[in-house]
Amino acid sequence: MPTPVDIAPARGKLGVLLVGLGAVSTTTIAGVMAIRKGLSKPIGSLTQMGTVRLGKRTEGRSPKISDVVPLSSLDDLVFGGWDIFEDDCYAAARTAGVIEPSLLDKVRPELEQIRPWPAVFDQRYVKRLDGPNVKKGKNKKDLAEQVTADIRRFKADHQLDRLVMVWCGSTEVFATEGAAHASIEAFERALEANDPAIPSSMVYAYAAIREGIPYANAAPNLTADIPALVALAAQTKAPLAGKDLKTGQTLMKTIIAPGLKARLLGVEGWYSTNILGNRDGEVLDDPESFKTKEESKKSVLDYILQPQLYPDLYEDLCHVVRINYYPPRGDNKEGWDNIDLVGWLGYRMQLKINFLCRDSILAAPIVLDVALFLDLAKRAGMHGIQEWLSFYFKSPVHAPGLYPEHDLFIQLMKLKNTLRYLKGEELITHLGREYYD
Ligand SMILES: NC(=O)c1ccc[n+]([C@@H]2O[C@H](COP(=O)([O-])OP(=O)(O)OC[C@H]3O[C@@H](n4cnc5c(N)ncnc54)[C@H](O)[C@@H]3O)[C@@H](O)[C@H]2O)c1
């Protein structure tokens, strides 16, 4: 048997720092409160409902994941966060309009206690938003110090044992890696110099990672996936995960595309369009924020279908992704996919997917799982990029020179094998010859 990894127990309280108290964050927090009270079930959450098979199929051992690895219990989570609006978490959840008021009212006192701290915000990075609850500072370094002070105060006030941070803020404008991101020194100089290459999200990420706090990015913007912050995470032993939660249309894409490729069915075209009416949809209506999202959504098929290995099947694939802001729909996104397939002898077929989903209902269990698994990683001494959490993301962060794994089923196998590895259990290869020997 392999040796188990030494994992510190999940003792005491875990502070969950959420940047942006919008639809995703409030649905996560209100959901956790409702589940704690036994009012709802944590559907969609692997940490709460998932199981992992251990040993051979004949052993019949499939315990719950939460019984295999030590995870923080929902009762031990304390939420805090920042937003540019002053609304407390109850008011923000009402504005988001995801969870019905009758359920929200049952957890209202708990939600009202969560009031966002003033945000680090600059409209240059999110053009469609503006709000009053914003920090002022000498420069971005000073703003980072203010975020650190918020974090330390929150930790002391609630007597927290550990913390994790998840960026659930709006999608910032498209940015590429540059000189300011190349090293910790360059990054710190850029903070002092108020360099425009450092968006607000990086200020929070820097503050968290410098404290050794695990950090995840739920949005597609460039944040902790830069050499400077990866190097800082190595120094402070902070685990990292991201980016862009895999919900809705992309979730479906990473379920369907591996199946088509497995059967060597060609794909000539994949046209995806969405209507979405929440604040996220409004922010994504700005072409610069949309470009960030588009890049994240479009890379998925290339990696899964591997046109370089299968030129006859996927070389000329036409992949189009659209998001249209349509206020009447609120958070209840509707996505349409038209897939043009090619089969035996070049005969054409079509597949249509019409997904009437709820964005934040799909996102909330991911935020919870990522927070709990990142805390597990920290206690297990795993730092830097946590590729085993790719399962949750549209654009999985990965080591340089390595292509990201997008196939949902490979991602799940990687996640569960990581749990087996942590516990010193045999990894499952699915070879299975022993059953026939
Ligand atoms: N819901 C999903 O299925 C899903 C999937 C993938 C990614 N995402 C991403 O998650 C993020 C959150 O989505 P949402 O639906 O909750 O959006 P939202 O607009 O409801 O919430 C975002 C919140 O972030 C706040 N904000 C923006 N910039 C900030 C800053 N610098 N500091 C603090 N707060 C800031 C906004 O005021 C807003 O309240 C978006 O970037 C979205 O693209 C969502």
CSV table of C-alpha atoms and ligand atoms in Angstrom, one decimal:
chain,number,residue,atom,x,y,z
A,1,MET,CA,0.0,0.0,0.0
A,2,PRO,CA,1.3,3.5,-0.7
A,3,THR,CA,1.9,5.8,2.3
A,4,PRO,CA,-0.8,8.3,3.2
A,5,VAL,CA,0.0,12.0,3.2
A,6,ASP,CA,0.1,13.7,6.5
A,7,ILE,CA,-3.0,15.9,6.6
A,8,ALA,CA,-3.6,18.3,9.5
A,9,PRO,CA,-7.2,17.9,10.9
A,10,ALA,CA,-9.9,20.4,9.9
A,11,ARG,CA,-10.1,21.8,13.4
A,12,GLY,CA,-11.7,25.2,14.3
A,13,LYS,CA,-13.4,27.6,12.0
A,14,LEU,CA,-12.6,28.2,8.3
A,15,GLY,CA,-13.1,31.8,7.0
A,16,VAL,CA,-14.3,31.9,3.4
A,17,LEU,CA,-13.4,35.3,1.8
A,18,LEU,CA,-15.4,36.0,-1.3
A,19,VAL,CA,-14.5,39.0,-3.5
A,20,GLY,CA,-17.8,40.3,-4.9
A,21,LEU,CA,-21.0,39.6,-3.1
A,22,GLY,CA,-23.1,39.1,-6.3
A,23,ALA,CA,-25.3,36.3,-7.6
A,24,VAL,CA,-22.7,33.5,-7.2
A,25,SER,CA,-21.5,34.5,-3.8
A,26,THR,CA,-24.9,35.1,-2.2
A,27,THR,CA,-26.3,31.9,-3.7
A,28,THR,CA,-23.3,30.0,-2.2
A,29,ILE,CA,-23.7,31.7,1.2
A,30,ALA,CA,-27.5,31.5,1.5
A,31,GLY,CA,-27.3,27.9,0.3
A,32,VAL,CA,-24.8,26.9,3.0
A,33,MET,CA,-27.0,28.6,5.6
A,34,ALA,CA,-30.2,26.8,4.4
A,35,ILE,CA,-28.4,23.5,4.2
A,36,ARG,CA,-27.0,23.9,7.7
A,37,LYS,CA,-30.6,24.4,9.0
A,38,GLY,CA,-31.8,21.3,7.1
A,39,LEU,CA,-34.0,23.4,4.8
A,40,SER,CA,-32.3,22.2,1.6
A,41,LYS,CA,-29.9,19.7,0.2
A,42,PRO,CA,-26.4,20.3,-1.2
A,43,ILE,CA,-27.2,19.0,-4.6
A,44,GLY,CA,-24.3,19.4,-7.1
A,45,SER,CA,-21.6,19.4,-4.4
A,46,LEU,CA,-19.0,16.6,-4.5
A,47,THR,CA,-17.7,17.4,-1.0
A,48,GLN,CA,-21.2,17.0,0.5
A,49,MET,CA,-22.8,14.2,-1.6
A,50,GLY,CA,-20.0,12.6,-3.6
A,51,THR,CA,-18.5,9.2,-2.9
A,52,VAL,CA,-15.1,7.7,-3.9
A,53,ARG,CA,-14.5,4.0,-4.7
A,54,LEU,CA,-11.6,2.6,-2.7
A,55,GLY,CA,-10.0,-0.7,-3.5
A,56,LYS,CA,-11.3,-3.3,-5.9
A,57,ARG,CA,-14.8,-3.4,-7.3
A,58,THR,CA,-15.4,-6.6,-5.4
A,59,GLU,CA,-14.6,-4.9,-2.0
A,60,GLY,CA,-17.8,-2.8,-2.1
A,61,ARG,CA,-16.1,0.2,-0.5
A,62,SER,CA,-17.5,3.5,-1.7
A,63,PRO,CA,-17.5,5.9,1.2
A,64,LYS,CA,-18.6,9.5,1.1
A,65,ILE,CA,-15.6,11.8,0.2
A,66,SER,CA,-16.2,13.7,3.4
A,67,ASP,CA,-15.6,10.4,5.3
A,68,VAL,CA,-12.4,9.7,3.5
A,69,VAL,CA,-10.6,13.1,3.7
A,70,PRO,CA,-10.9,15.6,6.6
A,71,LEU,CA,-13.0,18.5,5.3
A,72,SER,CA,-14.3,21.5,7.2
A,73,SER,CA,-17.9,21.0,8.2
A,74,LEU,CA,-20.5,23.5,6.9
A,75,ASP,CA,-21.1,24.5,10.5
A,76,ASP,CA,-17.5,25.7,10.8
A,77,LEU,CA,-17.6,28.1,7.8
A,78,VAL,CA,-17.7,31.8,8.3
A,79,PHE,CA,-18.2,34.1,5.3
A,80,GLY,CA,-16.8,37.5,4.7
A,81,GLY,CA,-16.3,39.6,1.6
A,82,TRP,CA,-15.9,42.8,-0.4
A,83,ASP,CA,-18.2,44.6,-2.8
A,84,ILE,CA,-18.5,48.0,-4.5
A,85,PHE,CA,-22.1,48.1,-3.3
A,86,GLU,CA,-23.0,48.5,0.4
A,87,ASP,CA,-25.9,46.0,0.4
A,88,ASP,CA,-25.6,43.3,3.1
A,89,CYS,CA,-25.7,39.7,1.9
A,90,TYR,CA,-29.5,39.4,2.3
A,91,ALA,CA,-30.2,42.6,0.2
A,92,ALA,CA,-27.6,41.5,-2.4
A,93,ALA,CA,-29.2,38.0,-2.6
A,94,ARG,CA,-32.6,39.7,-3.1
A,95,THR,CA,-31.1,41.8,-5.9
A,96,ALA,CA,-29.5,38.8,-7.5
A,97,GLY,CA,-33.0,37.2,-7.5
A,98,VAL,CA,-31.7,33.6,-7.7
A,99,ILE,CA,-33.1,32.1,-4.4
A,100,GLU,CA,-36.7,32.7,-3.8
A,101,PRO,CA,-37.6,35.2,-1.0
A,102,SER,CA,-39.4,32.6,1.1
A,103,LEU,CA,-36.2,30.6,1.6
A,104,LEU,CA,-34.0,33.7,1.9
A,105,ASP,CA,-36.2,35.0,4.8
A,106,LYS,CA,-35.5,31.8,6.7
A,107,VAL,CA,-31.8,32.6,6.8
A,108,ARG,CA,-32.2,36.4,6.8
A,109,PRO,CA,-30.5,37.2,10.2
A,110,GLU,CA,-27.4,35.2,9.3
A,111,LEU,CA,-27.2,36.9,5.9
A,112,GLU,CA,-27.8,40.4,7.2
A,113,GLN,CA,-24.7,40.0,9.4
A,114,ILE,CA,-22.5,39.8,6.3
A,115,ARG,CA,-21.8,43.3,5.2
A,116,PRO,CA,-19.2,43.8,2.4
A,117,TRP,CA,-16.0,45.6,3.2
A,118,PRO,CA,-15.1,48.5,0.8
A,119,ALA,CA,-13.7,47.1,-2.4
A,120,VAL,CA,-10.5,47.7,-4.4
A,121,PHE,CA,-12.1,48.8,-7.6
A,122,ASP,CA,-11.3,50.7,-10.8
A,123,GLN,CA,-13.8,51.1,-13.5
A,124,ARG,CA,-11.1,50.8,-16.1
A,125,TYR,CA,-11.3,47.0,-15.6
A,126,VAL,CA,-15.1,46.6,-15.4
A,127,LYS,CA,-16.6,49.3,-17.6
A,128,ARG,CA,-20.3,48.6,-17.0
A,129,LEU,CA,-20.1,48.9,-13.2
A,130,ASP,CA,-19.7,51.7,-10.6
A,131,GLY,CA,-20.5,51.8,-6.9
A,132,PRO,CA,-19.9,53.8,-3.7
A,133,ASN,CA,-18.2,51.2,-1.4
A,134,VAL,CA,-14.7,51.6,-2.7
A,135,LYS,CA,-11.3,52.0,-0.9
A,136,LYS,CA,-9.1,55.0,-1.5
A,137,GLY,CA,-5.4,54.5,-1.3
A,138,LYS,CA,-2.0,56.1,-2.1
A,139,ASN,CA,-1.3,53.4,-4.7
A,140,LYS,CA,-2.1,49.7,-5.4
A,141,LYS,CA,0.4,48.6,-2.7
A,142,ASP,CA,-1.4,50.6,-0.2
A,143,LEU,CA,-4.8,49.1,-1.3
A,144,ALA,CA,-3.3,45.6,-0.9
A,145,GLU,CA,-2.2,46.5,2.6
A,146,GLN,CA,-5.8,47.6,3.3
A,147,VAL,CA,-7.1,44.2,2.0
A,148,THR,CA,-4.6,42.4,4.3
A,149,ALA,CA,-5.9,44.5,7.2
A,150,ASP,CA,-9.5,43.4,6.4
A,151,ILE,CA,-8.4,39.8,6.3
A,152,ARG,CA,-6.5,39.9,9.6
A,153,ARG,CA,-9.3,41.8,11.3
A,154,PHE,CA,-11.9,39.2,10.1
A,155,LYS,CA,-9.7,36.4,11.3
A,156,ALA,CA,-9.3,37.9,14.7
A,157,ASP,CA,-12.9,38.9,15.1
A,158,HIS,CA,-14.3,35.5,14.3
A,159,GLN,CA,-11.4,33.5,15.9
A,160,LEU,CA,-10.8,31.7,12.6
A,161,ASP,CA,-8.3,28.9,12.3
A,162,ARG,CA,-7.8,29.1,8.6
A,163,LEU,CA,-8.9,31.1,5.5
A,164,VAL,CA,-9.5,30.7,1.8
A,165,MET,CA,-10.3,33.3,-0.8
A,166,VAL,CA,-12.4,33.0,-4.0
A,167,TRP,CA,-12.7,35.8,-6.5
A,168,CYS,CA,-16.4,35.9,-7.4
A,169,GLY,CA,-16.2,39.5,-8.7
A,170,SER,CA,-17.2,40.6,-12.2
A,171,THR,CA,-15.2,39.6,-15.2
A,172,GLU,CA,-12.5,42.2,-15.8
A,173,VAL,CA,-11.4,43.3,-19.3
A,174,PHE,CA,-9.1,41.1,-21.3
A,175,ALA,CA,-5.4,41.3,-20.4
A,176,THR,CA,-2.3,39.5,-21.3
A,177,GLU,CA,0.8,38.7,-19.2
A,178,GLY,CA,3.4,41.4,-19.3
A,179,ALA,CA,6.6,42.6,-17.7
A,180,ALA,CA,4.8,43.7,-14.5
A,181,HIS,CA,3.7,40.1,-13.9
A,182,ALA,CA,7.0,38.4,-14.6
A,183,SER,CA,8.5,38.2,-11.0
A,184,ILE,CA,7.5,39.1,-7.4
A,185,GLU,CA,9.9,42.1,-7.5
A,186,ALA,CA,8.5,43.4,-10.8
A,187,PHE,CA,4.9,42.9,-9.5
A,188,GLU,CA,5.6,44.8,-6.2
A,189,ARG,CA,7.3,47.6,-8.1
A,190,ALA,CA,4.2,47.8,-10.3
A,191,LEU,CA,1.9,47.9,-7.3
A,192,GLU,CA,3.9,50.9,-5.9
A,193,ALA,CA,3.8,52.6,-9.3
A,194,ASN,CA,0.1,52.1,-9.9
A,195,ASP,CA,0.8,50.2,-13.1
A,196,PRO,CA,-2.4,49.7,-15.2
A,197,ALA,CA,-1.2,46.2,-15.8
A,198,ILE,CA,-2.4,45.3,-12.3
A,199,PRO,CA,-6.2,45.1,-12.2
A,200,SER,CA,-8.2,45.1,-8.9
A,201,SER,CA,-8.4,41.3,-8.9
A,202,MET,CA,-4.6,40.9,-8.7
A,203,VAL,CA,-4.5,43.3,-5.7
A,204,TYR,CA,-6.8,40.9,-3.7
A,205,ALA,CA,-4.9,37.8,-5.0
A,206,TYR,CA,-1.6,39.3,-3.9
A,207,ALA,CA,-2.9,40.2,-0.5
A,208,ALA,CA,-4.3,36.7,0.1
A,209,ILE,CA,-1.3,34.7,-1.4
A,210,ARG,CA,1.2,36.8,0.6
A,211,GLU,CA,-0.6,35.6,3.7
A,212,GLY,CA,-0.3,32.0,2.5
A,213,ILE,CA,-4.1,31.9,2.0
A,214,PRO,CA,-5.4,29.4,-0.7
A,215,TYR,CA,-6.8,31.4,-3.6
A,216,ALA,CA,-9.2,30.5,-6.5
A,217,ASN,CA,-10.5,32.5,-9.4
A,218,ALA,CA,-14.1,31.8,-10.3
A,219,ALA,CA,-14.0,34.3,-13.2
A,220,PRO,CA,-11.9,34.2,-16.5
A,221,ASN,CA,-9.8,37.3,-16.0
A,222,LEU,CA,-6.0,37.1,-15.7
A,223,THR,CA,-5.3,37.1,-11.9
A,224,ALA,CA,-3.2,34.6,-10.0
A,225,ASP,CA,-2.2,32.8,-13.2
A,226,ILE,CA,0.9,34.9,-13.6
A,227,PRO,CA,4.6,34.0,-12.8
A,228,ALA,CA,4.8,36.6,-10.0
A,229,LEU,CA,1.8,35.2,-8.0
A,230,VAL,CA,2.7,31.6,-8.7
A,231,ALA,CA,6.2,32.3,-7.3
A,232,LEU,CA,4.7,34.1,-4.3
A,233,ALA,CA,2.4,31.1,-3.7
A,234,ALA,CA,5.5,28.8,-3.7
A,235,GLN,CA,7.1,31.0,-1.1
A,236,THR,CA,4.1,31.2,1.2
A,237,LYS,CA,2.8,27.7,0.4
A,238,ALA,CA,-0.6,28.9,-0.8
A,239,PRO,CA,-2.6,26.5,-3.1
A,240,LEU,CA,-4.0,28.0,-6.2
A,241,ALA,CA,-7.0,27.1,-8.4
A,242,GLY,CA,-8.9,28.5,-11.4
A,243,LYS,CA,-10.2,29.8,-13.5
A,244,ASP,CA,-13.7,30.5,-14.7
A,245,LEU,CA,-16.3,28.1,-13.1
A,246,LYS,CA,-17.4,25.4,-15.5
A,247,THR,CA,-21.2,25.7,-15.4
A,248,GLY,CA,-23.9,25.9,-18.0
A,249,GLN,CA,-23.0,25.6,-21.7
A,250,THR,CA,-19.3,24.9,-21.2
A,251,LEU,CA,-20.1,22.1,-18.7
A,252,MET,CA,-22.3,20.5,-21.4
A,253,LYS,CA,-19.6,21.0,-24.0
A,254,THR,CA,-17.0,19.2,-21.8
A,255,ILE,CA,-19.5,16.3,-21.3
A,256,ILE,CA,-20.6,15.9,-24.9
A,257,ALA,CA,-17.3,16.7,-26.8
A,258,PRO,CA,-15.3,13.9,-25.1
A,259,GLY,CA,-18.1,11.4,-26.1
A,260,LEU,CA,-18.0,12.5,-29.7
A,261,LYS,CA,-14.3,12.2,-29.9
A,262,ALA,CA,-14.3,8.8,-28.1
A,263,ARG,CA,-16.4,7.5,-31.0
A,264,LEU,CA,-14.3,9.4,-33.6
A,265,LEU,CA,-17.3,11.4,-34.9
A,266,GLY,CA,-16.2,14.5,-36.8
A,267,VAL,CA,-17.4,17.9,-35.8
A,268,GLU,CA,-17.6,20.5,-38.5
A,269,GLY,CA,-19.2,23.3,-36.5
A,270,TRP,CA,-20.3,24.1,-33.0
A,271,TYR,CA,-22.4,27.2,-32.6
A,272,SER,CA,-23.2,28.3,-29.1
A,273,THR,CA,-25.4,31.1,-28.1
A,274,ASN,CA,-26.9,32.3,-24.8
A,275,ILE,CA,-29.3,34.8,-23.3
A,276,LEU,CA,-28.6,36.0,-19.8
A,277,GLY,CA,-30.1,38.9,-17.9
A,278,ASN,CA,-28.2,39.1,-14.6
A,279,ARG,CA,-25.5,41.6,-13.7
A,280,ASP,CA,-22.8,39.2,-15.0
A,281,GLY,CA,-24.7,39.3,-18.4
A,282,GLU,CA,-24.6,43.1,-18.2
A,283,VAL,CA,-20.9,43.2,-17.5
A,284,LEU,CA,-20.3,40.7,-20.3
A,285,ASP,CA,-22.2,43.0,-22.7
A,286,ASP,CA,-19.0,45.1,-22.7
A,287,PRO,CA,-16.8,43.8,-25.6
A,288,GLU,CA,-13.6,43.9,-23.5
A,289,SER,CA,-15.1,41.8,-20.7
A,290,PHE,CA,-16.7,39.5,-23.2
A,291,LYS,CA,-13.3,39.0,-24.9
A,292,THR,CA,-12.0,37.6,-21.6
A,293,LYS,CA,-14.9,35.2,-21.4
A,294,GLU,CA,-14.8,34.3,-25.1
A,295,GLU,CA,-11.2,33.2,-24.9
A,296,SER,CA,-12.0,31.1,-21.9
A,297,LYS,CA,-15.0,29.4,-23.5
A,298,LYS,CA,-13.4,28.9,-27.0
A,299,SER,CA,-10.2,27.1,-25.9
A,300,VAL,CA,-12.2,24.1,-24.5
A,301,LEU,CA,-13.0,22.3,-27.8
A,302,ASP,CA,-9.5,22.6,-29.3
A,303,TYR,CA,-8.0,20.9,-26.3
A,304,ILE,CA,-10.6,18.2,-26.0
A,305,LEU,CA,-10.9,17.4,-29.8
A,306,GLN,CA,-7.1,17.6,-30.5
A,307,PRO,CA,-7.4,18.6,-34.2
A,308,GLN,CA,-3.6,18.1,-34.5
A,309,LEU,CA,-4.1,14.4,-33.9
A,310,TYR,CA,-7.3,14.0,-35.8
A,311,PRO,CA,-7.1,16.5,-38.7
A,312,ASP,CA,-9.8,14.6,-40.8
A,313,LEU,CA,-12.3,15.0,-38.0
A,314,TYR,CA,-11.7,18.4,-36.4
A,315,GLU,CA,-9.2,20.5,-38.4
A,316,ASP,CA,-11.7,22.9,-39.9
A,317,LEU,CA,-14.0,23.1,-36.9
A,318,CYS,CA,-16.0,26.4,-36.9
A,319,HIS,CA,-16.6,27.3,-33.2
A,320,VAL,CA,-18.7,30.4,-32.5
A,321,VAL,CA,-19.7,31.5,-29.0
A,322,ARG,CA,-22.2,34.3,-28.2
A,323,ILE,CA,-23.6,35.8,-25.0
A,324,ASN,CA,-26.5,38.2,-25.4
A,325,TYR,CA,-27.6,40.4,-22.5
A,326,TYR,CA,-31.4,40.0,-22.2
A,327,PRO,CA,-32.7,41.4,-18.9
A,328,PRO,CA,-36.1,39.6,-18.7
A,329,ARG,CA,-34.3,36.3,-18.1
A,330,GLY,CA,-32.3,37.4,-15.0
A,331,ASP,CA,-30.1,34.6,-13.7
A,332,ASN,CA,-32.1,31.9,-15.6
A,333,LYS,CA,-29.8,31.6,-18.6
A,334,GLU,CA,-30.9,29.8,-21.8
A,335,GLY,CA,-28.2,28.3,-24.0
A,336,TRP,CA,-28.6,26.8,-27.5
A,337,ASP,CA,-25.9,24.7,-29.1
A,338,ASN,CA,-26.0,23.5,-32.7
A,339,ILE,CA,-23.4,20.9,-33.4
A,340,ASP,CA,-22.8,19.8,-37.0
A,341,LEU,CA,-21.4,16.2,-37.0
A,342,VAL,CA,-19.9,14.0,-39.6
A,343,GLY,CA,-20.1,10.2,-39.4
A,344,TRP,CA,-19.2,7.1,-41.4
A,345,LEU,CA,-18.4,7.9,-45.1
A,346,GLY,CA,-18.8,11.6,-44.4
A,347,TYR,CA,-22.6,11.6,-43.8
A,348,ARG,CA,-23.7,14.7,-41.9
A,349,MET,CA,-25.8,14.8,-38.7
A,350,GLN,CA,-26.9,17.5,-36.3
A,351,LEU,CA,-27.3,17.7,-32.5
A,352,LYS,CA,-29.2,20.4,-30.8
A,353,ILE,CA,-28.9,21.2,-27.1
A,354,ASN,CA,-31.2,23.7,-25.4
A,355,PHE,CA,-30.2,24.1,-21.8
A,356,LEU,CA,-32.5,26.2,-19.6
A,357,CYS,CA,-30.2,26.4,-16.6
A,358,ARG,CA,-29.7,28.7,-13.6
A,359,ASP,CA,-26.2,30.0,-13.7
A,360,SER,CA,-25.6,30.6,-10.0
A,361,ILE,CA,-27.4,27.4,-8.9
A,362,LEU,CA,-24.8,25.5,-11.0
A,363,ALA,CA,-22.0,27.8,-9.7
A,364,ALA,CA,-22.7,27.7,-5.9
A,365,PRO,CA,-21.8,24.1,-5.2
A,366,ILE,CA,-18.5,24.6,-7.1
A,367,VAL,CA,-17.5,27.6,-5.0
A,368,LEU,CA,-18.2,25.5,-1.9
A,369,ASP,CA,-16.3,22.5,-3.1
A,370,VAL,CA,-13.3,24.6,-4.3
A,371,ALA,CA,-13.1,26.4,-0.9
A,372,LEU,CA,-13.2,23.1,1.0
A,373,PHE,CA,-10.8,21.3,-1.3
A,374,LEU,CA,-8.3,24.2,-1.3
A,375,ASP,CA,-8.4,24.2,2.5
A,376,LEU,CA,-7.7,20.4,2.4
A,377,ALA,CA,-4.8,21.0,0.0
A,378,LYS,CA,-3.3,23.6,2.4
A,379,ARG,CA,-3.6,21.2,5.3
A,380,ALA,CA,-2.0,18.4,3.3
A,381,GLY,CA,1.0,20.6,2.4
A,382,MET,CA,0.1,20.9,-1.3
A,383,HIS,CA,0.8,24.3,-2.7
A,384,GLY,CA,0.9,26.1,-6.0
A,385,ILE,CA,-1.4,25.1,-8.9
A,386,GLN,CA,-3.9,22.4,-7.9
A,387,GLU,CA,-4.5,20.7,-11.2
A,388,TRP,CA,-6.7,18.1,-9.6
A,389,LEU,CA,-9.3,20.9,-9.2
A,390,SER,CA,-9.5,21.4,-13.0
A,391,PHE,CA,-12.8,19.5,-12.8
A,392,TYR,CA,-14.4,22.8,-11.7
A,393,PHE,CA,-13.0,25.2,-14.3
A,394,LYS,CA,-13.5,26.2,-17.9
A,395,SER,CA,-9.8,27.4,-18.3
A,396,PRO,CA,-7.9,25.2,-15.9
A,397,VAL,CA,-4.7,26.7,-14.7
A,398,HIS,CA,-1.7,24.5,-15.5
A,399,ALA,CA,2.0,24.3,-15.4
A,400,PRO,CA,3.8,26.1,-18.3
A,401,GLY,CA,4.4,23.8,-21.3
A,402,LEU,CA,1.6,21.5,-20.3
A,403,TYR,CA,-1.7,21.5,-22.1
A,404,PRO,CA,-4.8,21.8,-19.8
A,405,GLU,CA,-7.0,18.8,-19.4
A,406,HIS,CA,-10.6,19.8,-20.2
A,407,ASP,CA,-12.4,16.4,-20.4
A,408,LEU,CA,-14.7,16.3,-17.4
A,409,PHE,CA,-14.3,12.6,-17.0
A,410,ILE,CA,-10.5,12.6,-17.0
A,411,GLN,CA,-10.7,15.6,-14.6
A,412,LEU,CA,-13.0,13.7,-12.2
A,413,MET,CA,-10.6,10.7,-12.3
A,414,LYS,CA,-7.7,13.0,-11.5
A,415,LEU,CA,-9.6,14.5,-8.6
A,416,LYS,CA,-10.6,11.2,-7.1
A,417,ASN,CA,-7.2,9.7,-7.6
A,418,THR,CA,-5.7,12.7,-5.7
A,419,LEU,CA,-8.0,11.8,-2.8
A,420,ARG,CA,-6.9,8.2,-3.0
A,421,TYR,CA,-3.3,9.3,-3.1
A,422,LEU,CA,-3.8,11.5,-0.1
A,423,LYS,CA,-5.2,8.6,1.9
A,424,GLY,CA,-2.5,6.1,0.8
A,425,GLU,CA,-5.2,4.1,-1.2
A,426,GLU,CA,-4.3,2.3,-4.5
A,427,LEU,CA,-4.9,4.5,-7.5
A,428,ILE,CA,-7.6,3.2,-9.8
A,429,THR,CA,-6.4,2.5,-13.4
A,430,HIS,CA,-9.6,0.7,-14.6
A,431,LEU,CA,-7.4,-2.0,-16.1
A,432,GLY,CA,-9.3,-4.7,-14.2
A,433,ARG,CA,-7.5,-7.8,-15.5
A,434,GLU,CA,-7.4,-9.2,-11.9
A,435,TYR,CA,-11.1,-10.0,-12.1
A,436,TYR,CA,-10.6,-12.4,-14.9
A,437,ASP,CA,-7.3,-14.1,-13.8
B,1,LIG,N1,-22.7,32.0,-12.5
B,1,LIG,C1,-21.9,31.2,-13.2
B,1,LIG,O1,-22.4,30.2,-13.7
B,1,LIG,C2,-20.5,31.6,-13.5
B,1,LIG,C3,-19.7,30.7,-14.3
B,1,LIG,C4,-18.4,31.1,-14.5
B,1,LIG,C5,-17.9,32.3,-14.1
B,1,LIG,N2,-18.7,33.1,-13.4
B,1,LIG,C6,-18.1,34.4,-13.1
B,1,LIG,O2,-18.2,34.6,-11.7
B,1,LIG,C7,-18.2,36.0,-11.5
B,1,LIG,C8,-19.4,36.4,-10.6
B,1,LIG,O3,-20.6,36.1,-11.3
B,1,LIG,P1,-22.0,36.6,-10.7
B,1,LIG,O4,-23.1,36.0,-11.6
B,1,LIG,O5,-22.0,36.5,-9.2
B,1,LIG,O6,-21.9,38.2,-11.1
B,1,LIG,P2,-22.5,39.4,-10.3
B,1,LIG,O7,-22.4,40.6,-11.3
B,1,LIG,O8,-23.9,39.1,-9.8
B,1,LIG,O9,-21.5,39.6,-9.1
B,1,LIG,C9,-20.3,40.1,-9.2
B,1,LIG,C10,-20.1,41.1,-8.0
B,1,LIG,O10,-18.7,41.5,-8.0
B,1,LIG,C11,-18.7,42.8,-7.6
B,1,LIG,N3,-17.4,43.4,-8.0
B,1,LIG,C12,-17.0,43.7,-9.2
B,1,LIG,N4,-15.7,44.1,-9.1
B,1,LIG,C13,-15.3,44.1,-7.8
B,1,LIG,C14,-14.2,44.4,-7.1
B,1,LIG,N5,-13.1,44.8,-7.7
B,1,LIG,N6,-14.1,44.2,-5.8
B,1,LIG,C15,-15.2,43.7,-5.1
B,1,LIG,N7,-16.4,43.4,-5.7
B,1,LIG,C16,-16.4,43.6,-7.1
B,1,LIG,C17,-19.9,43.5,-8.3
B,1,LIG,O11,-20.3,44.6,-7.7
B,1,LIG,C18,-20.9,42.3,-8.1
B,1,LIG,O12,-21.7,42.5,-7.0
B,1,LIG,C19,-18.3,36.7,-12.9
B,1,LIG,O13,-17.0,37.1,-13.2
B,1,LIG,C20,-18.8,35.6,-13.7
B,1,LIG,O14,-18.3,35.7,-15.1
B,1,LIG,C21,-20.0,32.8,-13.1
